Short mmCIF file of C-alpha atoms in Angstrom, two decimals:
data_model
loop_
_atom_site.label_atom_id
_atom_site.label_comp_id
_atom_site.label_asym_id
_atom_site.label_seq_id
_atom_site.Cartn_x
_atom_site.Cartn_y
_atom_site.Cartn_z
CA UNK M 1 0.00 0.00 0.00
CA UNK M 2 1.07 3.57 -0.66
CA UNK M 3 2.13 5.44 2.49
CA UNK M 4 1.81 9.19 2.89
CA UNK M 5 4.12 11.11 5.20
CA UNK M 6 3.32 14.68 6.19
CA UNK M 7 5.61 17.17 7.85
CA UNK M 8 5.66 18.86 10.18
CA UNK M 9 3.11 17.18 12.46
CA UNK M 10 2.38 20.57 14.02
CA UNK M 11 3.42 24.17 13.63
CA UNK M 12 2.60 27.65 14.82
CA UNK M 13 2.76 30.79 12.76
CA UNK M 14 1.71 34.42 12.98
CA UNK M 15 -1.17 36.09 11.18
CA UNK M 16 0.08 37.21 7.79
CA UNK M 17 2.83 34.58 7.59
CA UNK M 18 3.39 32.14 4.74
CA UNK M 19 3.06 28.51 5.85
CA UNK M 20 4.27 25.39 4.04
CA UNK M 21 3.18 21.81 4.71
CA UNK M 22 4.74 18.92 2.85
CA UNK M 23 3.47 15.48 1.94
CA UNK M 24 5.60 12.65 0.59
CA UNK M 25 4.26 9.52 -1.06
CA UNK M 26 6.06 6.16 -0.78
CA UNK M 27 5.83 5.76 -4.56
CA UNK M 28 5.05 7.83 -7.62
CA UNK M 29 1.40 8.95 -7.54
CA UNK M 30 1.76 11.49 -10.39
CA UNK M 31 -0.75 14.22 -9.48
CA UNK M 32 -3.35 12.08 -7.67
CA UNK M 33 -3.19 14.04 -4.44
CA UNK M 34 -5.78 16.03 -2.51
CA UNK M 35 -5.59 18.35 0.50
CA UNK M 36 -8.27 18.67 3.17
CA UNK M 37 -8.79 21.07 6.05
CA UNK M 38 -10.42 19.94 9.28
CA UNK M 39 -11.34 22.49 11.90
CA UNK M 40 -11.95 21.38 15.48
CA UNK M 41 -15.28 19.59 15.86
CA UNK M 42 -16.03 19.71 12.15
CA UNK M 43 -15.92 17.34 9.21
CA UNK M 44 -13.02 17.60 6.76
CA UNK M 45 -13.35 20.00 3.84
CA UNK M 46 -11.75 19.63 0.42
CA UNK M 47 -9.25 22.41 -0.33
CA UNK M 48 -7.11 21.25 -3.25
CA UNK M 49 -7.66 18.41 -5.74
CA UNK M 50 -5.38 16.92 -8.39
CA UNK M 51 -2.39 18.32 -6.47
CA UNK M 52 -2.88 21.93 -7.53
CA UNK M 53 -6.51 22.72 -8.40
CA UNK M 54 -8.36 24.97 -5.97
CA UNK M 55 -11.79 23.71 -4.91
CA UNK M 56 -14.62 26.16 -5.58
CA UNK M 57 -15.03 28.66 -2.77
CA UNK M 58 -11.60 28.12 -1.23
CA UNK M 59 -9.59 31.33 -0.80
CA UNK M 60 -6.78 31.89 -3.25
CA UNK M 61 -4.21 32.14 -0.43
CA UNK M 62 -4.25 28.31 -0.47
CA UNK M 63 -1.99 26.77 -3.12
CA UNK M 64 -1.04 23.19 -3.88
CA UNK M 65 1.97 22.08 -5.87
CA UNK M 66 4.07 19.04 -6.64
CA UNK M 67 3.95 15.79 -8.56
CA UNK M 68 5.39 12.31 -8.35
CA UNK M 69 6.23 11.74 -4.70
CA UNK M 70 6.62 15.24 -3.25
CA UNK M 71 3.81 17.69 -2.67
CA UNK M 72 3.32 21.00 -0.88
CA UNK M 73 0.40 22.94 0.54
CA UNK M 74 1.19 26.64 0.92
CA UNK M 75 -0.95 29.11 2.82
CA UNK M 76 -0.06 32.72 2.11
CA UNK M 77 -1.09 35.57 4.39
CA UNK M 78 -2.22 33.25 7.20
CA UNK M 79 -5.57 34.17 8.73
CA UNK M 80 -7.01 33.25 12.15
CA UNK M 81 -9.71 31.15 10.48
CA UNK M 82 -7.00 28.92 8.98
CA UNK M 83 -6.43 27.28 12.38
CA UNK M 84 -7.06 23.61 11.58
CA UNK M 85 -5.49 20.26 10.90
CA UNK M 86 -4.53 19.64 7.28
CA UNK M 87 -4.42 16.24 5.61
CA UNK M 88 -3.10 15.05 2.28
CA UNK M 89 -4.73 12.06 0.58
CA UNK M 90 -3.61 9.93 -2.38
CA UNK M 91 -5.91 8.25 -4.89
CA UNK M 92 -3.46 6.71 -7.31
CA UNK M 93 -5.07 3.33 -7.91
CA UNK M 94 -8.69 4.12 -7.00
CA UNK M 95 -9.10 0.90 -4.98
CA UNK M 96 -7.34 2.07 -1.83
CA UNK M 97 -6.92 5.56 -0.47
CA UNK M 98 -4.43 6.82 2.08
CA UNK M 99 -4.36 9.95 4.20
CA UNK M 100 -1.29 11.54 5.68
CA UNK M 101 -1.13 11.66 9.47
CA UNK M 102 -2.12 15.34 9.53
CA UNK M 103 -0.49 18.67 10.30
CA UNK M 104 -1.98 20.73 13.12
CA UNK M 105 -1.65 24.44 12.44
CA UNK M 106 -1.89 26.99 15.23
CA UNK M 107 -1.50 30.73 15.56
CA UNK M 108 1.32 32.25 17.61
CA UNK S 1 -28.01 22.21 -0.75
CA UNK S 2 -26.18 18.90 -0.84
CA UNK S 3 -26.14 17.10 2.49
CA UNK S 4 -25.05 13.79 4.01
CA UNK S 5 -26.41 12.62 7.36
CA UNK S 6 -24.98 9.56 9.10
CA UNK S 7 -26.76 7.50 11.73
CA UNK S 8 -26.56 4.16 13.50
CA UNK S 9 -23.57 4.70 15.76
CA UNK S 10 -23.56 3.64 19.37
CA UNK S 11 -21.85 1.55 22.02
CA UNK S 12 -21.27 -2.09 21.13
CA UNK S 13 -19.37 -4.95 22.73
CA UNK S 14 -16.29 -6.42 21.06
CA UNK S 15 -17.22 -9.13 18.58
CA UNK S 16 -20.70 -7.76 17.98
CA UNK S 17 -22.14 -6.03 14.92
CA UNK S 18 -23.42 -2.59 13.99
CA UNK S 19 -24.90 -1.11 10.82
CA UNK S 20 -24.30 2.48 9.89
CA UNK S 21 -26.43 4.47 7.44
CA UNK S 22 -25.79 7.64 5.50
CA UNK S 23 -28.68 9.41 3.79
CA UNK S 24 -28.04 11.92 1.05
CA UNK S 25 -30.10 14.85 -0.15
CA UNK S 26 -29.72 17.76 -2.53
CA UNK S 27 -27.83 15.96 -5.30
CA UNK S 28 -28.21 13.02 -7.69
CA UNK S 29 -27.03 10.36 -5.24
CA UNK S 30 -27.19 7.51 -7.72
CA UNK S 31 -24.44 9.02 -9.90
CA UNK S 32 -21.66 9.24 -7.32
CA UNK S 33 -19.42 6.65 -5.70
CA UNK S 34 -19.49 6.87 -1.90
CA UNK S 35 -16.84 6.37 0.78
CA UNK S 36 -16.68 5.67 4.49
CA UNK S 37 -13.82 7.27 6.39
CA UNK S 38 -13.23 7.00 10.13
CA UNK S 39 -11.39 9.00 12.75
CA UNK S 40 -10.47 7.59 16.12
CA UNK S 41 -10.62 10.10 19.00
CA UNK S 42 -7.72 12.52 18.70
CA UNK S 43 -6.32 10.72 15.67
CA UNK S 44 -6.13 11.24 11.92
CA UNK S 45 -8.36 10.23 9.04
CA UNK S 46 -8.50 6.55 8.09
CA UNK S 47 -10.15 5.48 4.83
CA UNK S 48 -12.46 2.46 5.25
CA UNK S 49 -14.34 1.58 2.06
CA UNK S 50 -15.75 2.76 -1.26
CA UNK S 51 -18.70 1.64 -3.36
CA UNK S 52 -19.23 2.51 -7.02
CA UNK S 53 -22.21 4.57 -8.14
CA UNK S 54 -24.14 1.44 -9.13
CA UNK S 55 -23.03 -0.74 -6.22
CA UNK S 56 -21.22 -3.27 -8.40
CA UNK S 57 -17.69 -2.49 -7.23
CA UNK S 58 -16.57 -2.32 -3.62
CA UNK S 59 -13.10 -1.88 -2.14
CA UNK S 60 -11.95 -2.00 1.46
CA UNK S 61 -9.03 -1.08 3.67
CA UNK S 62 -6.96 -4.08 4.72
CA UNK S 63 -7.92 -3.49 8.36
CA UNK S 64 -11.64 -4.08 7.73
CA UNK S 65 -11.73 -6.40 4.72
CA UNK S 66 -13.73 -9.53 5.55
CA UNK S 67 -15.46 -7.89 8.54
CA UNK S 68 -17.11 -4.79 7.05
CA UNK S 69 -19.48 -4.61 4.07
CA UNK S 70 -20.43 -1.47 2.20
CA UNK S 71 -23.70 -1.34 0.26
CA UNK S 72 -26.15 1.19 -1.12
CA UNK S 73 -29.81 1.63 -1.96
CA UNK S 74 -30.09 4.28 -4.66
CA UNK S 75 -33.88 4.28 -4.40
CA UNK S 76 -33.48 5.52 -0.82
CA UNK S 77 -30.41 7.73 -1.38
CA UNK S 78 -28.63 5.77 1.31
CA UNK S 79 -25.26 4.07 1.73
CA UNK S 80 -24.64 1.54 4.48
CA UNK S 81 -21.70 0.10 6.38
CA UNK S 82 -22.29 -3.27 8.01
CA UNK S 83 -19.62 -3.79 10.64
CA UNK S 84 -19.17 -7.29 12.03
CA UNK S 85 -16.72 -8.73 14.57
CA UNK S 86 -16.01 -5.29 15.93
CA UNK S 87 -12.73 -4.65 17.72
CA UNK S 88 -11.64 -1.98 20.14
CA UNK S 89 -9.56 -0.41 17.38
CA UNK S 90 -12.71 0.13 15.29
CA UNK S 91 -13.95 2.76 17.77
CA UNK S 92 -14.13 6.04 15.87
CA UNK S 93 -16.27 8.75 14.36
CA UNK S 94 -17.43 7.34 11.04
CA UNK S 95 -17.94 9.77 8.16
CA UNK S 96 -19.57 9.08 4.86
CA UNK S 97 -18.26 11.14 1.97
CA UNK S 98 -19.22 11.67 -1.65
CA UNK S 99 -16.70 10.88 -4.37
CA UNK S 100 -16.78 13.62 -6.98
CA UNK S 101 -16.79 11.14 -9.86
CA UNK S 102 -20.07 10.64 -11.69
CA UNK S 103 -21.07 7.44 -13.40
CA UNK S 104 -17.72 5.81 -12.64
CA UNK S 105 -16.38 3.44 -10.05
CA UNK S 106 -14.39 6.22 -8.40
CA UNK S 107 -12.53 9.46 -9.02
CA UNK S 108 -10.81 9.60 -5.64
CA UNK S 109 -11.72 13.09 -4.48
CA UNK S 110 -14.05 13.38 -1.51
CA UNK S 111 -15.93 16.62 -2.06
CA UNK S 112 -18.82 16.36 0.41
CA UNK S 113 -18.71 14.97 3.96
CA UNK S 114 -21.31 14.26 6.59
CA UNK S 115 -20.86 15.18 10.25
CA UNK S 116 -20.18 11.62 11.32
CA UNK S 117 -21.65 9.02 13.65
CA UNK S 118 -19.73 7.79 16.69
CA UNK S 119 -19.00 4.11 17.26
CA UNK S 120 -17.67 2.99 20.64
CA UNK S 121 -16.51 -0.57 21.22
CA UNK S 122 -16.39 -1.56 24.85
CA UNK S 123 -17.27 -4.46 27.07
#
């Protein structure tokens, strides 16, 4: 099975900062990678699909990039409402799906 | 407005069974594959199973294969998860989620989630 490794597991940043979260796949998944945001007590929400496409309604300060095994979620101009845990998810073979372990983002 | 509402969670003893339901509204349910994803308390997301739009193809995580069965009734806009031989490690909040693919087995992107139903496994 494909394993997904996120880093860091947690981080704190200031409002207005640029934040980067990385996700590494154990094998080449081309661009079959999504990012989700989960706020405390809520269900996950799709942010980015196909590695770099912004889901409708998601602010443009969220950007996804990467291909193959290495992927990045970048949040520019961090806002207080961005406090959440972020997960990557691969869908390379469409019969099994794997999430990263999550990155908990806090505000300094 | 598209919506998913899960139900059926509760407290169950190890080795027993439970059936979860997820009822959809506000979209053409019969066109989308559907997933179950779980989240143990304080832990990350763990994919469980997927069923194709027509119910003919089903895939499972290794941890539940042979114990859990996913099914759907498109006439009732509902997807089910039958969970047998439950273990303590199955305790979690179970989400159903819509796969954004239409008329296919799966596309892999979960674009709509319910609020979850809680399963506790305890003697």
